[in-house]
Amino acid sequence: MRQTYMAKPNETERKWVLLDATDVPLGRLSTVAASMLRGKNKPTFTPNVDTGDSVIIINAEKVKLTGKKATDKKYYRHSGYTGGIKEVTAGTLREQKPERLVENSIRGMLPHNSLGRLQFKHLHVYAGPEHKHAAQQPVALNIEDLI
């Protein structure tokens, strides 16, 4: 009988991947990034082990919001005080903090447990074309080829 391979945490090989968000729909970018963070693009994928790659996303300010999401989609947060709810539209969030828009989208696609929090730490989002991870020699991938 053949045994199913289960990856061990110390056996995983983590690569660095660079994705450019210019004119890419937010959902398409997020699904590709979340899949790479979880390691689902590898044959050694194990659901309970962090086998994913580190992902760098540049040009988050140029991500595309299709339809009327820029004006109709709202993000809410609450301060904990009475009447402390705040809302911001996706278009405003893209103008003010584009990194947070992409991070929120990807965080929702990761597991909502300690493993998902660990995987989220391997995501690095930058609003412009510059990033500080050149020493890791990231491999630039084209998102259209991955979809």
XYZ file of C-alpha atoms in Angstrom:
147
model
C 0.000 0.000 0.000
C 1.257 3.484 -0.852
C 1.560 6.045 1.966
C 0.449 9.647 1.596
C 3.351 12.080 1.898
C 3.097 14.460 4.860
C 5.590 17.339 4.879
C 7.452 18.163 8.067
C 7.960 21.814 9.081
C 11.765 21.554 8.866
C 11.684 19.867 5.424
C 9.960 22.714 3.596
C 11.894 24.833 1.119
C 10.656 28.423 1.011
C 11.178 30.509 -2.127
C 10.575 34.235 -2.611
C 8.082 35.277 -5.293
C 7.484 38.773 -6.698
C 4.039 39.692 -8.081
C 3.206 42.969 -9.840
C -0.335 44.191 -9.117
C -0.493 46.700 -11.985
C -3.924 46.477 -13.694
C -4.697 43.080 -12.129
C -8.151 42.601 -10.554
C -7.921 42.463 -6.758
C -9.598 39.057 -6.449
C -7.350 37.414 -9.055
C -4.248 38.786 -7.369
C -5.479 37.667 -3.944
C -6.293 34.100 -4.952
C -2.880 33.600 -6.562
C -1.053 35.112 -3.572
C -3.094 33.156 -0.987
C -2.487 29.907 -2.851
C 1.265 30.536 -2.872
C 1.300 31.521 0.808
C -0.447 28.260 1.714
C 1.804 26.194 -0.583
C -1.012 24.779 -2.698
C 1.097 25.250 -5.832
C 3.609 22.631 -4.595
C 3.313 18.843 -4.747
C 4.359 18.696 -1.076
C 1.281 20.634 0.113
C 0.186 19.570 3.575
C -2.878 21.337 5.043
C -1.594 21.486 8.620
C 2.002 22.600 7.851
C 3.261 25.955 6.557
C 4.755 24.810 3.226
C 4.165 28.060 1.316
C 6.469 30.598 -0.271
C 7.148 34.185 0.756
C 5.233 36.583 -1.514
C 6.153 40.188 -2.347
C 3.479 42.316 -4.031
C 4.491 45.635 -5.614
C 2.382 48.436 -7.161
C -0.587 47.800 -4.852
C -1.829 51.316 -5.626
C -2.445 50.256 -9.251
C -4.626 47.223 -8.473
C -7.879 47.145 -10.456
C -11.307 47.218 -8.808
C -13.884 45.980 -11.306
C -17.486 47.124 -11.557
C -18.659 49.626 -8.925
C -16.542 48.196 -6.107
C -14.566 51.430 -5.755
C -17.697 53.247 -4.572
C -20.013 50.490 -3.306
C -17.722 48.065 -1.443
C -17.230 49.127 2.177
C -14.831 48.013 4.878
C -15.889 48.377 8.515
C -13.949 48.536 11.752
C -15.005 49.271 15.317
C -13.079 51.003 18.094
C -14.933 49.175 20.858
C -16.657 52.315 22.106
C -20.342 53.148 21.686
C -20.900 54.586 18.234
C -17.303 53.772 17.303
C -17.977 52.092 13.975
C -16.051 53.465 11.020
C -16.489 52.665 7.366
C -14.344 53.372 4.323
C -14.979 52.545 0.672
C -12.598 50.364 -1.315
C -11.711 53.277 -3.604
C -10.777 55.523 -0.670
C -8.769 52.734 0.931
C -6.912 52.192 -2.359
C -5.981 55.889 -2.444
C -4.993 56.222 1.224
C -3.586 52.790 2.202
C -3.378 50.491 -0.838
C -1.306 47.953 1.101
C -4.164 47.412 3.561
C -6.674 46.833 0.740
C -4.578 43.987 -0.676
C -3.696 42.596 2.777
C -7.361 42.470 3.860
C -8.320 40.615 0.702
C -5.565 38.017 1.074
C -6.057 37.592 4.845
C -9.678 36.598 4.232
C -8.539 33.773 1.938
C -6.145 32.228 4.457
C -7.193 29.890 7.287
C -8.614 31.730 10.302
C -6.358 30.078 12.871
C -2.763 30.158 14.122
C -1.473 28.562 10.909
C -3.143 31.292 8.812
C -1.578 33.996 11.001
C 1.830 32.386 10.520
C 1.359 32.192 6.743
C 0.209 35.826 6.593
C 3.552 36.931 8.047
C 5.212 35.802 4.801
C 3.281 38.400 2.780
C 4.970 41.725 1.994
C 2.901 44.390 0.186
C 4.252 47.693 -1.156
C 2.303 50.561 -2.717
C 4.986 51.480 -5.266
C 7.474 49.604 -7.439
C 10.237 49.593 -4.794
C 10.708 46.837 -2.206
C 13.435 46.028 0.318
C 13.814 42.298 -0.358
C 16.360 42.351 -3.194
C 18.815 40.323 -1.082
C 16.380 37.370 -1.109
C 16.508 37.322 -4.949
C 12.749 36.973 -5.552
C 11.539 35.312 -8.732
C 9.226 37.629 -10.708
C 6.112 35.801 -11.897
C 3.455 36.983 -14.342
C -0.020 36.646 -12.822
C -1.693 36.040 -16.200
C 0.332 32.831 -16.548
C -0.772 31.593 -13.116
C -4.527 32.167 -13.527
